[in-house]
Coordinates of C-alpha atoms in Angstrom, one line a residue:
M1 CA -19.7 0.4 24.2
T2 CA -16.6 -0.6 26.3
R3 CA -14.1 -3.1 24.9
P4 CA -13.4 -6.4 26.6
G5 CA -11.2 -5.9 29.6
S6 CA -12.3 -2.3 30.2
S7 CA -14.9 -0.8 32.5
A8 CA -16.4 2.5 33.4
D9 CA -14.3 2.5 36.6
T10 CA -11.0 2.4 34.8
A11 CA -9.3 5.1 32.7
P12 CA -9.8 4.9 28.9
Y13 CA -6.8 3.5 27.0
I14 CA -5.4 3.4 23.5
V15 CA -6.1 0.2 21.7
V16 CA -4.1 1.0 18.5
G17 CA -1.8 3.9 17.9
P18 CA -1.1 6.7 18.1
V19 CA -0.3 6.9 14.4
L20 CA 1.3 10.0 13.1
R21 CA -0.1 10.5 9.6
F22 CA -0.1 13.8 7.6
V23 CA 2.7 16.3 8.5
D24 CA 3.7 19.6 6.7
Q25 CA 5.5 22.8 7.8
S26 CA 2.9 23.7 10.4
S27 CA 0.4 21.0 11.0
A28 CA 0.0 17.3 11.7
T29 CA -2.8 14.7 12.1
I30 CA -2.6 11.9 14.7
W31 CA -4.9 8.9 14.5
V32 CA -5.9 6.6 17.4
E33 CA -8.3 3.8 18.3
V34 CA -9.4 3.8 21.9
D35 CA -11.4 1.5 24.0
R36 CA -14.5 3.8 24.6
A37 CA -16.0 7.2 23.9
C38 CA -13.8 10.0 25.2
V39 CA -12.0 13.2 24.1
V40 CA -8.5 12.7 22.7
E41 CA -6.0 15.6 23.2
V42 CA -2.6 16.2 21.6
L43 CA -0.5 19.3 22.3
G44 CA -3.6 21.3 23.3
H45 CA -5.7 20.2 20.3
A46 CA -8.7 18.0 21.1
A47 CA -11.1 15.8 19.1
P48 CA -14.0 13.6 20.4
T49 CA -14.1 10.0 19.3
W50 CA -16.7 8.5 17.0
D51 CA -17.6 4.8 16.9
L52 CA -18.1 2.1 14.3
Y53 CA -19.2 -1.4 15.1
G54 CA -18.2 -0.9 18.8
H55 CA -14.8 0.5 18.0
H56 CA -13.9 4.1 18.9
Y57 CA -11.7 6.4 16.7
A58 CA -10.3 9.9 16.6
L59 CA -8.2 11.9 14.2
V60 CA -6.6 14.9 16.0
V61 CA -5.5 17.9 13.9
V62 CA -2.6 19.7 15.4
E63 CA -1.9 23.2 14.0
G64 CA 0.4 26.1 14.7
L65 CA 3.7 24.1 14.7
A66 CA 6.9 25.8 13.8
A67 CA 8.6 24.7 10.5
A68 CA 11.6 22.4 10.7
S69 CA 10.8 21.7 14.4
R70 CA 10.9 18.5 16.4
T71 CA 8.2 18.5 19.0
P72 CA 7.7 15.6 21.5
Y73 CA 4.0 14.9 22.2
E74 CA 1.7 13.1 24.6
V75 CA -1.8 11.7 24.1
H76 CA -4.4 12.4 26.8
L77 CA -7.8 10.7 27.0
D78 CA -10.4 12.6 29.0
G79 CA -7.5 14.6 30.5
Q80 CA -5.5 11.5 31.6
L81 CA -2.1 10.6 30.1
A82 CA -2.4 7.5 27.8
W83 CA 0.7 7.9 25.7
P84 CA 3.5 7.3 26.3
Q85 CA 2.5 4.3 28.4
A86 CA 3.8 3.7 31.9
G87 CA 7.1 1.7 31.7
D88 CA 7.8 2.6 28.1
V89 CA 11.5 2.4 27.3
Q90 CA 11.3 3.9 23.8
P91 CA 12.3 7.5 23.2
P92 CA 9.4 10.0 23.2
S93 CA 7.3 10.2 20.1
V94 CA 7.8 13.4 18.1
I95 CA 6.3 15.4 15.3
R96 CA 9.0 16.6 12.9
T97 CA 7.6 19.3 10.6
L98 CA 9.0 19.9 7.2
G99 CA 11.5 22.7 6.7
D100 CA 14.0 22.8 3.9
E101 CA 12.0 22.7 0.6
T102 CA 14.8 21.1 -1.4
V103 CA 15.7 18.2 0.9
A104 CA 13.6 15.1 1.6
R105 CA 14.0 11.5 2.5
V106 CA 11.1 9.1 1.5
A107 CA 11.3 5.5 2.7
F108 CA 8.9 2.9 1.1
G109 CA 8.1 -0.7 0.6
S110 CA 5.2 -3.1 0.8
C111 CA 4.0 -6.6 1.8
R112 CA 4.3 -7.1 5.6
R113 CA 3.1 -10.2 7.3
A114 CA 2.4 -10.1 11.0
A115 CA 4.3 -12.9 12.8
P116 CA 6.1 -13.4 16.1
F117 CA 9.9 -13.1 16.4
D118 CA 10.6 -16.6 17.7
R119 CA 13.2 -18.8 16.0
R120 CA 10.7 -20.6 13.7
S121 CA 9.0 -17.4 12.5
L122 CA 12.4 -15.7 11.8
R123 CA 13.4 -18.8 9.8
V124 CA 10.1 -18.8 7.8
V125 CA 9.4 -15.1 7.2
G126 CA 12.7 -13.5 8.2
A127 CA 13.6 -10.3 10.0
D128 CA 11.1 -7.4 9.9
A129 CA 12.4 -4.4 8.0
L130 CA 10.1 -2.0 9.8
V131 CA 11.2 -3.2 13.2
A132 CA 14.8 -2.9 12.1
L133 CA 14.1 0.7 10.9
A134 CA 12.5 1.6 14.2
E135 CA 15.4 0.1 16.2
R136 CA 17.8 2.3 14.2
M137 CA 15.8 5.4 14.6
M138 CA 15.6 4.9 18.3
G139 CA 19.3 5.3 18.4
G140 CA 19.0 8.9 17.3
G141 CA 20.5 10.5 14.1
F142 CA 17.5 12.6 13.4
E143 CA 19.1 14.0 10.2
L144 CA 19.0 10.5 8.7
W145 CA 15.4 9.7 9.6
P146 CA 12.9 9.5 6.7
D147 CA 10.6 12.5 6.4
L148 CA 7.9 10.1 5.2
L149 CA 7.2 6.4 5.1
L150 CA 5.1 5.2 2.2
L151 CA 3.4 1.8 2.6
V152 CA 2.7 0.7 -1.0
G153 CA 0.0 -2.0 -0.2
D154 CA -0.5 -5.3 1.4
Q155 CA -0.2 -4.2 5.0
V156 CA -2.8 -6.8 5.9
Y157 CA -3.6 -10.2 4.4
A158 CA -7.4 -10.7 4.7
D159 CA -7.3 -13.8 2.5
D160 CA -4.4 -15.4 4.3
P161 CA -4.3 -14.3 7.9
S162 CA -1.7 -15.5 10.4
P163 CA -2.0 -18.9 12.0
A164 CA -3.1 -17.2 15.3
L165 CA -5.9 -15.4 13.5
K166 CA -7.0 -18.5 11.6
K167 CA -7.2 -20.3 14.9
R168 CA -9.3 -17.5 16.3
L169 CA -11.6 -17.6 13.2
R170 CA -12.1 -21.3 13.6
E171 CA -13.0 -20.9 17.3
L172 CA -15.4 -18.0 16.6
H173 CA -17.1 -19.4 13.5
D174 CA -18.0 -23.0 13.8
H175 CA -18.4 -24.4 10.3
D176 CA -22.1 -25.2 10.8
Q177 CA -23.1 -22.1 12.7
R178 CA -21.2 -19.2 11.0
E179 CA -23.2 -16.1 11.7
T180 CA -22.0 -14.0 8.8
A181 CA -23.0 -13.6 5.2
A182 CA -20.5 -16.3 4.4
Q183 CA -23.3 -18.9 5.1
G184 CA -24.1 -20.9 2.0
P185 CA -22.6 -23.5 -0.3
D186 CA -19.4 -21.3 -0.9
S187 CA -18.6 -20.7 2.7
D188 CA -15.7 -23.2 2.9
D189 CA -13.4 -21.0 0.8
V190 CA -13.6 -18.1 3.4
R191 CA -13.8 -20.1 6.6
E192 CA -10.2 -19.1 7.4
E193 CA -10.4 -15.7 5.8
I194 CA -11.2 -12.3 7.2
V195 CA -14.8 -11.2 6.2
D196 CA -16.4 -8.5 8.3
F197 CA -15.3 -5.2 9.9
E198 CA -14.7 -6.8 13.3
E199 CA -12.3 -9.4 11.9
Y200 CA -10.5 -6.7 9.9
T201 CA -9.7 -4.9 13.1
W202 CA -7.9 -8.0 14.3
L203 CA -5.5 -7.7 11.3
Y204 CA -4.6 -4.1 12.2
H205 CA -4.3 -4.8 15.9
E206 CA -2.0 -7.7 15.2
S207 CA 0.2 -5.8 12.8
W208 CA 0.3 -2.3 14.3
R209 CA 0.7 -3.2 18.0
T210 CA 4.2 -4.8 17.6
P211 CA 6.0 -2.5 20.1
A212 CA 8.8 -1.3 17.8
V213 CA 6.4 -0.8 14.9
R214 CA 3.9 1.0 17.2
W215 CA 6.7 3.5 18.2
L216 CA 7.7 3.9 14.5
L217 CA 4.1 4.7 13.4
A218 CA 3.8 7.1 16.3
T219 CA 6.9 9.0 15.3
L220 CA 7.3 8.8 11.5
P221 CA 4.7 10.4 9.2
T222 CA 3.1 7.8 7.0
C223 CA 0.9 7.5 3.9
M224 CA -0.7 4.3 2.6
I225 CA -2.5 2.8 -0.4
L226 CA -4.5 -0.4 -0.7
D227 CA -3.7 -3.5 -2.8
D228 CA -5.3 -6.9 -3.4
H229 CA -4.7 -8.6 -0.1
D230 CA -6.7 -5.8 1.6
L231 CA -9.6 -7.6 0.1
R232 CA -8.5 -10.9 -1.7
D233 CA -5.6 -12.1 -3.8
D234 CA -5.9 -11.0 -7.5
W235 CA -8.6 -8.5 -6.6
N236 CA -9.9 -7.0 -9.8
S237 CA -7.4 -8.9 -12.0
S238 CA -10.0 -9.3 -14.7
W239 CA -13.7 -9.2 -15.6
S240 CA -14.1 -13.0 -15.1
W241 CA -12.5 -12.9 -11.7
R242 CA -14.9 -10.2 -10.6
Q243 CA -18.0 -12.0 -12.0
E244 CA -17.0 -15.1 -10.0
M245 CA -16.3 -13.3 -6.7
T246 CA -19.3 -10.9 -6.7
A247 CA -21.6 -14.0 -7.0
K248 CA -20.3 -15.3 -3.6
T249 CA -22.7 -15.0 -0.8
W250 CA -20.0 -13.5 1.4
W251 CA -18.9 -10.8 -1.1
R252 CA -21.0 -7.9 0.3
D253 CA -19.8 -8.4 3.9
R254 CA -16.2 -8.7 2.6
V255 CA -16.5 -5.4 0.7
V256 CA -18.1 -3.6 3.6
G257 CA -15.4 -4.9 6.0
A258 CA -12.5 -4.3 3.7
F259 CA -13.3 -0.8 2.5
S260 CA -14.7 0.4 5.8
S261 CA -11.7 -0.7 7.7
Y262 CA -9.3 0.7 5.0
W263 CA -11.2 4.0 5.1
V264 CA -10.8 4.2 8.9
Y265 CA -7.3 2.8 9.5
Q266 CA -5.5 3.9 6.3
H267 CA -7.3 6.3 4.0
L268 CA -8.3 9.1 6.5
G269 CA -4.7 9.7 7.5
N270 CA -3.6 10.2 3.9
L271 CA -5.7 13.4 3.8
S272 CA -4.5 16.9 4.8
P273 CA -6.4 19.0 7.3
V274 CA -7.9 20.9 4.4
D275 CA -8.9 17.7 2.7
L276 CA -10.5 16.4 5.8
A277 CA -12.5 19.6 6.3
E278 CA -13.9 19.2 2.7
D279 CA -14.5 15.4 2.8
V280 CA -18.3 15.0 2.9
V281 CA -18.2 11.3 4.0
Y282 CA -15.8 12.0 6.9
Q283 CA -17.9 14.9 8.1
Q284 CA -21.1 12.8 7.9
V285 CA -19.6 9.8 9.7
R286 CA -18.0 11.9 12.4
D287 CA -21.0 14.2 13.0
V288 CA -23.8 11.6 13.0
A289 CA -24.8 10.8 16.6
D290 CA -26.3 7.4 16.0
A291 CA -23.8 4.6 15.4
T292 CA -26.2 2.5 13.3
T293 CA -26.8 5.4 11.0
R294 CA -23.0 6.0 10.8
E295 CA -22.3 2.4 9.9
R296 CA -25.0 2.4 7.2
L297 CA -23.7 5.7 5.7
L298 CA -20.2 4.2 5.4
A299 CA -21.4 0.9 4.2
D300 CA -23.5 2.6 1.4
F301 CA -20.4 4.7 0.4
V302 CA -18.0 1.8 0.2
L303 CA -20.4 -0.6 -1.6
Q304 CA -20.9 2.1 -4.2
A305 CA -17.2 2.7 -4.4
D306 CA -16.6 -1.0 -5.2
A307 CA -19.4 -1.2 -7.8
E308 CA -18.8 2.3 -9.3
P309 CA -15.1 3.2 -8.7
D310 CA -15.5 6.7 -10.1
T311 CA -17.7 7.6 -7.1
A312 CA -14.7 7.5 -4.7
R313 CA -11.1 8.4 -4.8
W314 CA -8.4 6.5 -2.9
S315 CA -5.5 8.2 -4.7
F316 CA -3.9 11.3 -3.1
H317 CA -0.8 13.4 -3.3
R318 CA 1.6 15.0 -0.8
D319 CA 4.2 17.8 -1.2
L320 CA 7.5 17.8 0.5
G321 CA 8.8 21.2 -0.6
R322 CA 10.0 20.9 -4.2
T323 CA 9.1 17.2 -4.4
R324 CA 5.6 16.0 -5.2
L325 CA 4.5 12.4 -4.3
V326 CA 1.4 11.2 -6.1
V327 CA 0.0 7.9 -4.9
L328 CA -2.2 6.3 -7.5
D329 CA -4.8 3.7 -6.8
S330 CA -4.1 0.9 -9.3
R331 CA -6.4 -1.7 -7.8
C332 CA -9.9 -0.3 -7.1
S333 CA -10.2 2.2 -9.9
R334 CA -9.8 -0.3 -12.7
R335 CA -12.0 -0.7 -15.7
L336 CA -12.3 -4.4 -16.5
D337 CA -14.5 -4.4 -19.6
P338 CA -13.1 -7.1 -22.0
G339 CA -11.6 -5.3 -25.0
D340 CA -11.3 -2.0 -23.0
R341 CA -9.3 -2.8 -19.9
A342 CA -7.6 -0.1 -17.9
I343 CA -5.7 -0.3 -14.7
V344 CA -6.9 3.2 -13.9
D345 CA -10.3 4.5 -15.2
D346 CA -10.7 7.7 -17.2
L347 CA -11.7 9.9 -14.2
E348 CA -8.8 8.7 -12.1
W349 CA -6.4 9.1 -15.0
E350 CA -7.6 12.7 -15.6
W351 CA -7.0 13.5 -11.9
F352 CA -3.5 11.9 -12.2
R353 CA -2.7 14.1 -15.2
E354 CA -3.8 17.2 -13.3
V355 CA -1.8 16.6 -10.1
T356 CA 1.4 15.7 -12.1
D357 CA 1.2 19.0 -14.0
V358 CA 3.3 20.8 -11.5
D359 CA 6.6 22.7 -11.3
V360 CA 8.8 20.5 -9.0
D361 CA 12.3 19.2 -8.9
H362 CA 11.2 15.6 -8.4
L363 CA 8.0 13.8 -9.2
L364 CA 7.5 10.5 -7.3
V365 CA 4.6 8.2 -8.4
G366 CA 3.6 5.7 -5.8
T367 CA 1.7 2.8 -7.4
S368 CA 1.5 -0.5 -5.6
L369 CA 2.0 -2.5 -8.8
P370 CA 5.3 -1.8 -10.7
V371 CA 5.1 -0.1 -14.1
L372 CA 8.3 -1.8 -15.2
L373 CA 8.7 -5.5 -14.5
L374 CA 11.4 -8.0 -15.3
H375 CA 11.3 -8.3 -19.1
G376 CA 10.0 -11.9 -19.2
V377 CA 7.1 -11.2 -17.0
H378 CA 6.3 -8.0 -19.0
H379 CA 6.1 -9.9 -22.3
L380 CA 4.0 -12.7 -20.7
E381 CA 1.5 -10.2 -19.4
G382 CA 1.2 -8.4 -22.7
W383 CA 0.7 -11.8 -24.5
S384 CA -1.9 -12.9 -22.0
E385 CA -4.0 -9.8 -22.4
A386 CA -3.9 -9.9 -26.2
V387 CA -4.8 -13.5 -26.4
A388 CA -7.6 -13.2 -23.8
E389 CA -9.0 -10.4 -26.0
G390 CA -9.2 -12.7 -29.1
A391 CA -5.8 -12.4 -30.8
W392 CA -5.7 -16.2 -31.2
G393 CA -9.4 -17.0 -31.5
R394 CA -12.0 -18.3 -29.1
W395 CA -9.8 -21.1 -27.7
G396 CA -7.0 -18.6 -27.1
M397 CA -9.4 -16.3 -25.2
W398 CA -10.0 -19.0 -22.7
L399 CA -6.2 -19.9 -22.5
G400 CA -5.2 -16.2 -22.1
E401 CA -7.7 -15.6 -19.3
Q402 CA -6.7 -18.8 -17.4
V403 CA -3.0 -18.0 -17.6
R404 CA -3.8 -14.4 -16.5
L405 CA -5.6 -15.7 -13.4
K406 CA -3.4 -18.6 -12.5
V407 CA -0.1 -16.7 -12.8
D408 CA -1.2 -13.4 -11.3
L409 CA -0.7 -11.4 -14.6
E410 CA -2.4 -8.2 -13.4
H411 CA 0.3 -5.4 -13.5
W412 CA 0.5 -2.4 -15.7
A413 CA 1.8 -4.5 -18.6
A414 CA -1.4 -6.6 -18.4
F415 CA -3.4 -3.4 -19.0
R416 CA -1.5 -2.2 -22.1
Q417 CA -3.8 0.7 -22.8
S418 CA -2.8 2.2 -19.4
F419 CA 0.8 1.2 -19.8
D420 CA 1.0 3.2 -23.1
S421 CA -0.8 6.1 -21.4
M422 CA 1.8 6.2 -18.7
V423 CA 4.6 6.3 -21.3
T424 CA 2.8 9.2 -23.0
L425 CA 2.5 11.1 -19.7
V426 CA 6.2 10.6 -19.0
Q427 CA 7.0 12.2 -22.4
E428 CA 4.7 15.1 -21.6
V429 CA 6.2 15.7 -18.2
A430 CA 9.7 15.5 -19.4
G431 CA 9.0 17.7 -22.4
R432 CA 8.0 20.7 -20.4
P433 CA 10.2 23.8 -20.4
N434 CA 11.3 23.1 -16.8
P435 CA 10.8 19.4 -16.3
P436 CA 11.6 17.6 -13.0
A437 CA 15.1 16.2 -12.6
S438 CA 13.6 12.8 -11.9
L439 CA 10.4 10.9 -12.4
L440 CA 10.5 7.9 -10.1
W441 CA 7.9 5.1 -9.8
L442 CA 7.8 3.7 -6.2
S443 CA 6.2 0.3 -6.1
G444 CA 6.0 -3.1 -4.3
D445 CA 3.7 -6.1 -4.6
V446 CA 6.1 -8.5 -6.5
H447 CA 8.0 -9.8 -3.4
C448 CA 11.3 -8.9 -4.8
S449 CA 13.2 -5.6 -5.1
Y450 CA 15.1 -4.1 -8.1
L451 CA 16.0 -0.9 -9.8
A452 CA 15.3 -0.2 -13.5
T453 CA 16.4 2.7 -15.7
A454 CA 13.9 3.6 -18.5
H455 CA 14.8 5.1 -21.9
V456 CA 11.7 6.9 -23.1
G457 CA 11.4 8.0 -26.7
G458 CA 11.7 11.8 -26.9
V459 CA 13.0 12.2 -23.3
D460 CA 16.4 13.6 -22.7
A461 CA 17.7 11.5 -19.8
A462 CA 20.2 14.3 -18.9
R463 CA 17.2 16.6 -18.1
T464 CA 14.8 14.0 -16.6
T465 CA 15.9 10.6 -15.3
V466 CA 13.1 8.0 -15.3
R467 CA 13.4 5.0 -13.0
Q468 CA 11.4 2.2 -11.5
L469 CA 12.2 1.6 -7.9
T470 CA 10.6 -1.6 -6.5
M471 CA 10.8 -2.7 -2.9
S472 CA 9.0 -5.7 -1.6
P473 CA 8.6 -7.3 0.9
F474 CA 9.0 -5.6 4.3
R475 CA 8.4 -9.1 5.7
N476 CA 7.0 -11.8 3.5
P477 CA 9.6 -13.5 1.4
L478 CA 8.9 -15.6 -1.7
Q479 CA 9.2 -19.4 -1.6
N480 CA 12.4 -20.6 -3.2
W481 CA 10.7 -22.2 -6.2
V482 CA 9.0 -18.9 -7.0
R483 CA 12.3 -17.2 -6.9
V484 CA 13.7 -19.7 -9.3
A485 CA 10.7 -19.3 -11.6
N486 CA 11.2 -15.5 -11.6
G487 CA 14.9 -16.0 -12.6
R488 CA 14.0 -18.5 -15.4
L489 CA 11.4 -16.1 -16.8
D490 CA 14.0 -13.4 -17.1
H491 CA 16.6 -15.6 -18.7
R492 CA 17.7 -14.3 -22.1
F493 CA 16.2 -17.3 -24.0
A494 CA 12.8 -17.0 -22.1
R495 CA 12.7 -13.3 -22.7
A496 CA 13.2 -13.8 -26.4
V497 CA 10.6 -16.5 -26.7
L498 CA 8.0 -14.6 -24.7
G499 CA 8.7 -11.4 -26.6
W500 CA 8.2 -13.3 -29.8
L501 CA 4.9 -14.7 -28.6
A502 CA 3.7 -11.3 -27.5
R503 CA 4.5 -9.8 -31.0
R504 CA 2.8 -12.8 -32.6
A505 CA -0.3 -11.9 -30.6
G506 CA -0.2 -8.3 -31.9
V507 CA 1.4 -6.6 -28.9
R508 CA 3.3 -3.5 -30.0
E509 CA 6.6 -2.5 -28.5
P510 CA 6.2 0.6 -26.3
A511 CA 8.0 3.8 -27.0
M512 CA 10.2 2.9 -24.0
T513 CA 12.9 0.4 -23.2
W514 CA 14.4 -0.3 -19.8
D515 CA 17.3 -2.1 -18.1
V516 CA 17.0 -3.8 -14.7
D517 CA 20.3 -2.4 -13.5
H518 CA 20.3 -3.8 -10.0
G519 CA 18.5 -6.8 -8.4
P520 CA 16.3 -8.6 -8.2
W521 CA 16.8 -9.2 -4.5
F522 CA 14.4 -11.4 -2.6
D523 CA 15.2 -10.5 1.1
N524 CA 13.0 -8.4 3.3
G525 CA 14.0 -4.8 3.2
V526 CA 13.2 -1.1 2.7
M527 CA 14.3 1.6 0.2
T528 CA 14.8 5.2 0.8
V529 CA 14.8 7.9 -1.9
V530 CA 17.1 10.8 -0.9
L531 CA 16.4 14.2 -2.6
D532 CA 18.7 17.2 -2.3
G533 CA 18.0 20.1 -4.7
R534 CA 17.8 18.5 -8.2
S535 CA 19.9 15.5 -7.2
A536 CA 18.3 12.2 -6.3
S537 CA 19.8 8.9 -5.0
V538 CA 18.4 5.7 -3.5
E539 CA 19.5 3.6 -0.6
V540 CA 18.6 -0.1 -0.7
E541 CA 18.7 -1.9 2.7
H542 CA 17.8 -5.4 3.7
A543 CA 17.0 -6.8 7.1
R544 CA 18.6 -9.5 9.1
V545 CA 19.0 -10.7 12.7
V546 CA 22.3 -10.0 14.4
A547 CA 22.8 -11.2 18.0
G548 CA 19.0 -11.3 18.6
R549 CA 18.5 -7.8 17.1
Q550 CA 16.9 -6.9 13.8
V551 CA 19.1 -4.6 11.8
L552 CA 19.3 -3.1 8.3
D553 CA 22.3 -3.7 6.1
R554 CA 23.1 -1.3 3.3
T555 CA 23.0 -3.3 0.0
L556 CA 23.4 -0.4 -2.4
T557 CA 23.7 3.4 -2.6
L558 CA 23.0 4.6 -6.1
P559 CA 22.9 8.1 -7.6
L560 CA 19.8 8.5 -9.8
T561 CA 20.2 11.8 -11.4
A562 CA 23.8 11.1 -12.4
E563 CA 25.7 8.3 -14.1
P564 CA 24.5 5.2 -12.1
T565 CA 27.8 4.2 -10.5
P566 CA 27.0 2.3 -7.3
S567 CA 29.0 3.1 -4.2
P568 CA 30.2 0.2 -1.9
A569 CA 27.7 -0.7 0.8

């Protein structure tokens, strides 16, 4: 099937991408969406496309690269040059392979809303940190480029798309004649939301085709994890939320669209060439000749993954020499049983324990939701879970659940069993004969950024520093009243009251305390963890517009494995 605007008489073209995904010392994977069936070739390595719902995709595995090399690349479709495009003014896209095992730079953040760059949009949602990062990289300075960009959730907003996409949805789906599973008495609450696979592709097209971001994704290796807005706000926040949502007539189409598009656009690129060769679903989808069968196979897989989370794994890990990054799914793999909640189910947690049992200099844990929150919110989440589970009787159960849902209390602190398990794991990791010099949680979601230092019982901070690094948003700032509310909740008096309420509800203090040393900041930005031997530091940068250009300003440079004395920006 050809896409609108193409024909058999014209050359095939790239709709989205190329996106550079996995890179190690000798191999790389490059993902593309193209307008029709063809063969995609990169540096002499070719892959045929496969299609889903009329869209055509390929993931090209490039092997035999030299370590520590920088190789410009082109993309050919059926032998014809398709990337770079004619008239491109950006530098060539390159594959930079890993080299020095002791040095790495990992940039990360979350929450990016697609919006134009006109005066009104810049006033409402601000400068785009990813555009600013791309503009700086285009200027050179390869030694300061990140080796990896980690996108910690909420790349797309299915439940709150841009005004342009809402208009497109209204035009496509007349209220009385909507042709999706959203038909029925509950259709109003999704009429301006993304539902099926086709509509999800619009989100990625809108977000990833911004010229500077398109060049960035073609040049900088990326890994990604899902969060609630990939499906709907507060996704899997509690058992009652799930019961309400799964009863909606549109739920099945939403699940198929959300998970299938996530699998195609984000998940596949997280896998190494070895993982791809062993992935049964990928092999089946790629090798089946009939598109209808392919779509059914993937739909069956993702529906089961939603209903039975232990049948699929979205978590993954990557090694950058002596650093291991483990990215943990804290959204889909939840156990929501009242009285036995877990933000990560038993099977996923066992996998997490296995992949963190490794001899490295630094252990980075990517989890979209922060483990350590501002203290007032932490106490409120612990209280809400305890009360929802009966600490204050039947009336309290209703109150706790309502507060949990209305105020988005769904982080690690709201799943205390999992929070305590994380503390225990930190103690185990730091208690090894040769522990990592740092254990760093890299998170987003909360639309503010901050650094916190943890003091864990039994852990010698001189041997292993434990930190929470939170960066959000890339481009989606909080409203002013929410910023004020965050500040009030973390006021000393509010913290004391909420801590007292949590203790009254039976919440035990963890074997860990922490200090929020820097922040919170509420501006759009990006963080970069800099690793050199057994030393670690972090660079905090925020985006702004200067003379019509989007730039990153250094807010803070902080050593993490030494006494935290910030250097001037």
